[in-house]
Short mmCIF file of C-alpha atoms in Angstrom, two decimals:
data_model
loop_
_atom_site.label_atom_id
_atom_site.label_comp_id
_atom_site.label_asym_id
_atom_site.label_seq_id
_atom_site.Cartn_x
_atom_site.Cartn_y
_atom_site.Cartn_z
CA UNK A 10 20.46 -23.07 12.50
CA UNK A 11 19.08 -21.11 9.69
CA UNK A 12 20.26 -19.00 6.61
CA UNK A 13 18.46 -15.69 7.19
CA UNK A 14 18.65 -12.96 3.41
CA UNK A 15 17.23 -9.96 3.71
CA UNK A 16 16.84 -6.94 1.11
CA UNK A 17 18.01 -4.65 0.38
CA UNK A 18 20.98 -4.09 2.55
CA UNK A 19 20.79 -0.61 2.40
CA UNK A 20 18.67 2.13 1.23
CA UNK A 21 18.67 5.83 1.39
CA UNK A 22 15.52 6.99 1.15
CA UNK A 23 13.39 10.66 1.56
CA UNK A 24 11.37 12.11 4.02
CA UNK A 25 7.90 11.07 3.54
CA UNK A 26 8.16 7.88 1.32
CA UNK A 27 7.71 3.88 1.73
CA UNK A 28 10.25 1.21 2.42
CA UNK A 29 9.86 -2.42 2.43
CA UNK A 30 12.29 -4.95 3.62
CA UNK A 31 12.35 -8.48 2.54
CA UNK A 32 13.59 -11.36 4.43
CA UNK A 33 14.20 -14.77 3.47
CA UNK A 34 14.58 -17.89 5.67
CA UNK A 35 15.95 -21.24 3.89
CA UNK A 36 13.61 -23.19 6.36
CA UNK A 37 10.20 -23.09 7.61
CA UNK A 38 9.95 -21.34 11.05
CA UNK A 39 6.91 -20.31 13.26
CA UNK A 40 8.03 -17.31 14.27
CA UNK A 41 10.16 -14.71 12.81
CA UNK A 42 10.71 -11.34 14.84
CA UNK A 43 11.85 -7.39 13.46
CA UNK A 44 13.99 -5.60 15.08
CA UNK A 45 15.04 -1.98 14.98
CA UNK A 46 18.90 -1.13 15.71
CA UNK A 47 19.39 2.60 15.80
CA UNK A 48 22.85 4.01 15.51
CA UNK A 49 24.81 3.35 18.65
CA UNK A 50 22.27 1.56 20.64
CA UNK A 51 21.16 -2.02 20.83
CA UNK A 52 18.58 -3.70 19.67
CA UNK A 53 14.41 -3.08 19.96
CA UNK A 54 11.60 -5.94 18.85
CA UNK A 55 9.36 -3.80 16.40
CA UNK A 56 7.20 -6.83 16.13
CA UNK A 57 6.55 -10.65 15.77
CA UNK A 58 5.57 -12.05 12.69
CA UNK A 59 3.62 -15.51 12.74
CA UNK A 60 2.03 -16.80 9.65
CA UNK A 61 -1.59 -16.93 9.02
CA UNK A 62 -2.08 -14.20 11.75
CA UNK A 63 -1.67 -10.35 12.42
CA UNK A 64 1.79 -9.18 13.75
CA UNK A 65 2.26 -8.51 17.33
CA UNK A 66 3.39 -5.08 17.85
CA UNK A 67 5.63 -4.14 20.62
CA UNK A 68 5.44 -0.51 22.84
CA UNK A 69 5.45 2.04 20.73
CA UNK A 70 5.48 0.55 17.44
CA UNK A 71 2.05 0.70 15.34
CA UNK A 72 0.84 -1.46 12.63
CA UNK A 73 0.34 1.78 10.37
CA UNK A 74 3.93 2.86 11.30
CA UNK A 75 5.38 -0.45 9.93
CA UNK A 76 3.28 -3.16 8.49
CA UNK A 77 4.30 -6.20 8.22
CA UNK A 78 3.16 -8.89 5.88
CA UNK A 79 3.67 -13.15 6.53
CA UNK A 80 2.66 -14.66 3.92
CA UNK A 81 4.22 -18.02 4.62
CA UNK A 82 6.34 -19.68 7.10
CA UNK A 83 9.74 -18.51 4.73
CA UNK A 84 9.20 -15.13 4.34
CA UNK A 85 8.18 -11.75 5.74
CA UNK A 86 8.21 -8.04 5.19
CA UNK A 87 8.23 -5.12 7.41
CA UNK A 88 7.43 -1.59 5.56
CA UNK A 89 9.02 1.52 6.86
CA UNK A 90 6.06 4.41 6.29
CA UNK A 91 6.09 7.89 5.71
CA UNK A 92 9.62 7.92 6.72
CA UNK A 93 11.39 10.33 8.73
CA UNK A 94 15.14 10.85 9.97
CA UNK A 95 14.29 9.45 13.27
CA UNK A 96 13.55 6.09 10.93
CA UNK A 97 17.58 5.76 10.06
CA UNK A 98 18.25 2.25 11.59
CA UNK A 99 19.43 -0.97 10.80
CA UNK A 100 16.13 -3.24 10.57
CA UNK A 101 16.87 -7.21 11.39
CA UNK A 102 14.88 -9.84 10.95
CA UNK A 103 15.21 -12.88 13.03
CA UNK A 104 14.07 -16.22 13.30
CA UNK A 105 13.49 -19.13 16.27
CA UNK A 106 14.57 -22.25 15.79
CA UNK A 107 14.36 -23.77 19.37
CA UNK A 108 15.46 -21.45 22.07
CA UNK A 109 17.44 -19.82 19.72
CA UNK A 110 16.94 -16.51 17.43
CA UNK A 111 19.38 -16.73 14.43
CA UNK A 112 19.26 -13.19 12.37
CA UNK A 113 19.90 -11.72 9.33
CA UNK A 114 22.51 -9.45 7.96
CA UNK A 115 19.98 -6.62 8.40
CA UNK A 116 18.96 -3.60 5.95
CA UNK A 117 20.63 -0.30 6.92
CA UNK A 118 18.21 2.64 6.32
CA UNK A 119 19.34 6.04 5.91
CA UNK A 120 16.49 8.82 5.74
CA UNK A 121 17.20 12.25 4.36
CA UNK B 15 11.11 -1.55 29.72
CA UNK B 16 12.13 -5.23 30.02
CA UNK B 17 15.75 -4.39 28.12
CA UNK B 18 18.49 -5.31 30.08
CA UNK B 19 21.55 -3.36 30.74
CA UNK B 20 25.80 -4.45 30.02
CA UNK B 21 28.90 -3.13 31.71
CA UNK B 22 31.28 -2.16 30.52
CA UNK B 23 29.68 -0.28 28.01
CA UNK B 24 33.05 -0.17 26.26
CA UNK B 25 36.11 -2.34 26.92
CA UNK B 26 39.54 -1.99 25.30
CA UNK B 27 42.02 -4.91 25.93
CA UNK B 28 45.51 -5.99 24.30
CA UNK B 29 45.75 -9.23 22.55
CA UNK B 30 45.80 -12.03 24.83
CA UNK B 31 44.30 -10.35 27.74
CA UNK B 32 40.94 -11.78 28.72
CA UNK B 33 37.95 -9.99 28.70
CA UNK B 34 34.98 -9.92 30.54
CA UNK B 35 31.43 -8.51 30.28
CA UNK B 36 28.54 -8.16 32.61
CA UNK B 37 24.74 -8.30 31.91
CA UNK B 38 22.09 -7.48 34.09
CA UNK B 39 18.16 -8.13 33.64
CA UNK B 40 14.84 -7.45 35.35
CA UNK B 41 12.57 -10.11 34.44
CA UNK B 42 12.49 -13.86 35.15
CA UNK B 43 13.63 -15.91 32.31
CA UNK B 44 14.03 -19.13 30.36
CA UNK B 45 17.41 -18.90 28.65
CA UNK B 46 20.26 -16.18 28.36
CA UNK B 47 22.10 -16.31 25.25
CA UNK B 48 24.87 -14.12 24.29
CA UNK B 49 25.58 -12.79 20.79
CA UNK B 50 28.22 -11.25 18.50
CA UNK B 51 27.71 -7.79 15.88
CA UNK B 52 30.72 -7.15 14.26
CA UNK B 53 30.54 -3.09 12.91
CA UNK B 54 26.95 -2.51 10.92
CA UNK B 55 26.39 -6.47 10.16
CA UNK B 56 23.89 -9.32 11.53
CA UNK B 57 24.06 -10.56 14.64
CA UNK B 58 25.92 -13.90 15.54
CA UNK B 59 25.01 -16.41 17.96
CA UNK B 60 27.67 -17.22 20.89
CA UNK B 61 26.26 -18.98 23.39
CA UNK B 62 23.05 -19.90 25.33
CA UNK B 63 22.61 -20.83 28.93
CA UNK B 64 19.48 -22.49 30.18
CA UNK B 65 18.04 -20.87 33.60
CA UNK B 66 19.08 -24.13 35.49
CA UNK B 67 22.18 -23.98 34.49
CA UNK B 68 25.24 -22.07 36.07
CA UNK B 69 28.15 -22.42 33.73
CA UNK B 70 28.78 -22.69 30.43
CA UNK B 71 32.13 -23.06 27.78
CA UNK B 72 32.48 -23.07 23.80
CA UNK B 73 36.12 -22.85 22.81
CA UNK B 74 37.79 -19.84 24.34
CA UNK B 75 33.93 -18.08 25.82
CA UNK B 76 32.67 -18.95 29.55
CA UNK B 77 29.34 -17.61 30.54
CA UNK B 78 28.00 -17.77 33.95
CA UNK B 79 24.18 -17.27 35.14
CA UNK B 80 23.58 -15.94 38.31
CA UNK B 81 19.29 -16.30 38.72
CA UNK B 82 19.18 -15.03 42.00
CA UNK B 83 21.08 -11.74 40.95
CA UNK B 84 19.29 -12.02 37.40
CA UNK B 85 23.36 -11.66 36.10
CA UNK B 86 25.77 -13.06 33.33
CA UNK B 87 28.80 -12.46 32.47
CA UNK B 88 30.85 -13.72 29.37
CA UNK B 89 34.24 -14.26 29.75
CA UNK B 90 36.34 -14.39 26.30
CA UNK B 91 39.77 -15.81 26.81
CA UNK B 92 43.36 -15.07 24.88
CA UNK B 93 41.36 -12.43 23.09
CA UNK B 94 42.40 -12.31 19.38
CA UNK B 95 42.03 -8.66 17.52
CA UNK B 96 39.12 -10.63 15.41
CA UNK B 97 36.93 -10.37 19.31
CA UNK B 98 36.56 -6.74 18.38
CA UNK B 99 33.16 -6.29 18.07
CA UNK B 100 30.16 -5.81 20.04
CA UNK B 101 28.45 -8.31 22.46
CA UNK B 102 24.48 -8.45 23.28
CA UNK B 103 23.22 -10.63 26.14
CA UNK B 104 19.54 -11.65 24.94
CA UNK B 105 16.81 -13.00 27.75
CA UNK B 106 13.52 -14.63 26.72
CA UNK B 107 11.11 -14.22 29.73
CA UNK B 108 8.91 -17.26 31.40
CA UNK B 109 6.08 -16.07 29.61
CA UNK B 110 6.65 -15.33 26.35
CA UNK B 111 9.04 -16.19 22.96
CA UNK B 112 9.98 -12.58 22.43
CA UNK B 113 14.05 -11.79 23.30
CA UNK B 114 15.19 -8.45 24.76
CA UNK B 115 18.30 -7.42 24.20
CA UNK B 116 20.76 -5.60 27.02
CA UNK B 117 22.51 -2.50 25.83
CA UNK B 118 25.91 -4.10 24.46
CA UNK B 119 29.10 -3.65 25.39
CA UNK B 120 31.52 -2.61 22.51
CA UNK B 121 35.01 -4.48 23.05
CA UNK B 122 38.63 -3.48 21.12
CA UNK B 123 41.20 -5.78 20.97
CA UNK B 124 44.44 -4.04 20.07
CA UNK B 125 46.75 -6.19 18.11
#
């Protein structure tokens, strides 16, 4: 398994500005994955991260929208642009480790 | 979209009952795994079931995988009010590492 941090846990930010989440892994892992969970619903891959080459971006997600950084094979970040209320989620990252995805305790986003 | 869907949507038991929720996909897949969000938090990892495999148990949870119908279900016996939460069925597809994620289904356990 893996031990999965992520900041900060929650933010309320304004319309228009920049917000970049941090996660940690305590291992080295290929691929780590962001999700989006907005309120009620389940959850949607934003993107996969793999280090040492561009993000993969999923259906209507853009890399200007959210960029995401990997600059090693512990940590990523996936920035939240010119925010909007349609942007108030809870943002996972995840992690596989076999067949398995293993995810953090996510960042909670609240846009006014 | 490749998200598969969970019924009930919501389930309300009492304490000891056994509860049991259905997940449907589209796509063919590797594995099935089933997960755990308890209000606002991370998700936590249940179960996973291979696609050659038809049954599977970890303490009080039974999954079954039904390929032909592209169908689970997770069964949670002697629920416990701690089961309240909501449960995700996850499928990564043949041909790539990405997981989709069905819609949930949102269980109460009344003490």
């Amino acid at each position: 398994s893996a031990v999965i941090s992520q900041k900060p846990s929650r933010d309320i930010c304004q319309r228009g500005t920049s917000l970049t989440i941090q996660c940690q892994v305590d291992s080295q892992v290929t691929m780590m994955f962001w999700y989006r969970q907005q309120p009620g619903q389940s959850l949607t891959l934003i993107a996969t991260a793999n280090q040492g080459s561009e993000a993969t971006y999923e259906s209507g997600f853009v890399i200007d929208k959210f960029p995401i950084s990997r600059p090693n094979l512990t940590f990523s970040t996936l920035t939240v642009s010119n925010m909007s209320p349609e942007d108030s989620s809870i943002y996972l990252c995840s992690v596989a480790i076999t067949d398995t995805q293993y995810f953090g305790p996510g960042t909670r986003l609240t846009v006014l | 979209s490749q998200q598969g869907e969970e019924d009930p949507q919501a389930l309300s038991i009492q304490e000891g009952e056994n509860a049991t929720m259905n997940c449907s996909y589209k796509t063919s897949i590797n594995n099935l795994q089933w997960y755990r969000q308890n209000s606002g938090r991370g998700l936590v990892h249940l179960i996973l079931i291979r696609s050659n495999e038809r049954e599977k148990h970890s303490g009080r949870l039974r999954v079954t995988l039904d390929t032909s119908k592209k169908s689970s279900s997770l069964l949670i016996t002697a629920s416990r009010a701690a089961d309240t939460a909501s449960y995700f069925c996850a499928t990564d597809q043949e041909t790539g590492n990405q997981f989709y994620f069905g819609t949930g289904t949102s269980l109460t356990v009344i003490p």
